[in-house]
Amino acid sequence: LDNHSPCSRFASTGESWNISRVLDVVNGALSPAAPPDFLSRPFSPAAISTDSRTISPGQFFLALRGEVH
């Protein structure tokens, strides 16, 4: 992630995050199909994927805008 990405704020802090905080940072929305406790689950910044072809179970998918992405 580059230094201008909203996610760079939590990628380098070492802070403990949860899904609710991630959604706030990326201005995201939760799927209605998400389990009730999903927002309070811990989030590991090391588990971010921007490539849906290579994502693994437990990773957080971050969609990027643009023609190439």
PDB file of C-alpha atoms in Angstrom:
ATOM      1  CA  LEU A   1       0.000   0.000   0.000  1.00  0.00           C
ATOM      2  CA  ASP A   2       1.308   3.430  -0.814  1.00  0.00           C
ATOM      3  CA  ASN A   3       1.554   6.272   1.694  1.00  0.00           C
ATOM      4  CA  HIS A   4      -1.440   8.029   0.133  1.00  0.00           C
ATOM      5  CA  SER A   5      -3.796   5.104   0.591  1.00  0.00           C
ATOM      6  CA  PRO A   6      -6.301   5.401   3.444  1.00  0.00           C
ATOM      7  CA  CYS A   7      -5.130   1.964   4.526  1.00  0.00           C
ATOM      8  CA  SER A   8      -1.560   3.182   5.007  1.00  0.00           C
ATOM      9  CA  ARG A   9      -2.884   4.777   8.210  1.00  0.00           C
ATOM     10  CA  PHE A  10      -3.358   1.390   9.834  1.00  0.00           C
ATOM     11  CA  ALA A  11      -0.748  -0.598   7.935  1.00  0.00           C
ATOM     12  CA  SER A  12       2.107   1.074   9.785  1.00  0.00           C
ATOM     13  CA  THR A  13       0.666   1.960  13.183  1.00  0.00           C
ATOM     14  CA  GLY A  14       0.718  -1.446  14.831  1.00  0.00           C
ATOM     15  CA  GLU A  15      -2.588  -0.511  16.470  1.00  0.00           C
ATOM     16  CA  SER A  16      -5.358  -2.994  17.102  1.00  0.00           C
ATOM     17  CA  TRP A  17      -8.202  -2.477  14.635  1.00  0.00           C
ATOM     18  CA  ASN A  18     -11.620  -3.999  14.100  1.00  0.00           C
ATOM     19  CA  ILE A  19     -13.753  -4.215  10.968  1.00  0.00           C
ATOM     20  CA  SER A  20     -15.906  -1.261  12.009  1.00  0.00           C
ATOM     21  CA  ARG A  21     -12.861   1.015  12.138  1.00  0.00           C
ATOM     22  CA  VAL A  22     -11.615  -0.239   8.760  1.00  0.00           C
ATOM     23  CA  LEU A  23     -14.990   0.537   7.176  1.00  0.00           C
ATOM     24  CA  ASP A  24     -14.801   4.057   8.591  1.00  0.00           C
ATOM     25  CA  VAL A  25     -11.295   4.650   7.179  1.00  0.00           C
ATOM     26  CA  VAL A  26     -12.079   3.377   3.681  1.00  0.00           C
ATOM     27  CA  ASN A  27     -15.620   4.799   3.651  1.00  0.00           C
ATOM     28  CA  GLY A  28     -16.881   1.276   3.124  1.00  0.00           C
ATOM     29  CA  ALA A  29     -20.135  -0.541   3.676  1.00  0.00           C
ATOM     30  CA  LEU A  30     -20.852  -3.892   5.235  1.00  0.00           C
ATOM     31  CA  SER A  31     -22.682  -6.535   3.262  1.00  0.00           C
ATOM     32  CA  PRO A  32     -26.107  -7.401   4.686  1.00  0.00           C
ATOM     33  CA  ALA A  33     -24.986 -11.044   4.586  1.00  0.00           C
ATOM     34  CA  ALA A  34     -22.227 -10.434   7.165  1.00  0.00           C
ATOM     35  CA  PRO A  35     -22.593 -12.227  10.519  1.00  0.00           C
ATOM     36  CA  PRO A  36     -23.891 -10.092  13.439  1.00  0.00           C
ATOM     37  CA  ASP A  37     -20.519 -10.058  15.267  1.00  0.00           C
ATOM     38  CA  PHE A  38     -18.522  -9.158  12.143  1.00  0.00           C
ATOM     39  CA  LEU A  39     -18.015  -5.461  13.008  1.00  0.00           C
ATOM     40  CA  SER A  40     -16.324  -6.262  16.312  1.00  0.00           C
ATOM     41  CA  ARG A  41     -13.962  -8.905  14.941  1.00  0.00           C
ATOM     42  CA  PRO A  42     -10.250  -8.068  15.100  1.00  0.00           C
ATOM     43  CA  PHE A  43      -8.567  -7.046  11.872  1.00  0.00           C
ATOM     44  CA  SER A  44      -4.970  -7.797  10.962  1.00  0.00           C
ATOM     45  CA  PRO A  45      -3.405  -5.260   8.589  1.00  0.00           C
ATOM     46  CA  ALA A  46      -1.064  -7.989   7.314  1.00  0.00           C
ATOM     47  CA  ALA A  47      -4.089  -9.747   5.810  1.00  0.00           C
ATOM     48  CA  ILE A  48      -4.986  -7.319   3.019  1.00  0.00           C
ATOM     49  CA  SER A  49      -5.428  -8.422  -0.579  1.00  0.00           C
ATOM     50  CA  THR A  50      -6.096  -6.204  -3.587  1.00  0.00           C
ATOM     51  CA  ASP A  51      -6.183  -9.131  -6.034  1.00  0.00           C
ATOM     52  CA  SER A  52      -9.373 -11.188  -5.877  1.00  0.00           C
ATOM     53  CA  ARG A  53      -7.675 -13.933  -7.912  1.00  0.00           C
ATOM     54  CA  THR A  54      -5.191 -14.679  -5.136  1.00  0.00           C
ATOM     55  CA  ILE A  55      -7.167 -13.942  -1.962  1.00  0.00           C
ATOM     56  CA  SER A  56      -7.020 -16.541   0.799  1.00  0.00           C
ATOM     57  CA  PRO A  57      -9.575 -17.359   3.507  1.00  0.00           C
ATOM     58  CA  GLY A  58      -9.374 -14.816   6.319  1.00  0.00           C
ATOM     59  CA  GLN A  59      -7.893 -12.037   4.187  1.00  0.00           C
ATOM     60  CA  PHE A  60      -9.467  -8.608   3.794  1.00  0.00           C
ATOM     61  CA  PHE A  61     -10.188  -7.661   0.167  1.00  0.00           C
ATOM     62  CA  LEU A  62      -9.663  -4.015  -0.721  1.00  0.00           C
ATOM     63  CA  ALA A  63     -10.998  -3.081  -4.151  1.00  0.00           C
ATOM     64  CA  LEU A  64      -9.005  -0.453  -6.020  1.00  0.00           C
ATOM     65  CA  ARG A  65     -10.536   1.985  -8.508  1.00  0.00           C
ATOM     66  CA  GLY A  66      -9.178   2.381 -11.994  1.00  0.00           C
ATOM     67  CA  GLU A  67      -8.956   0.720 -15.364  1.00  0.00           C
ATOM     68  CA  VAL A  68      -6.044  -1.523 -14.440  1.00  0.00           C
ATOM     69  CA  HIS A  69      -7.592  -2.643 -11.165  1.00  0.00           C
TER      70      HIS A  69
END
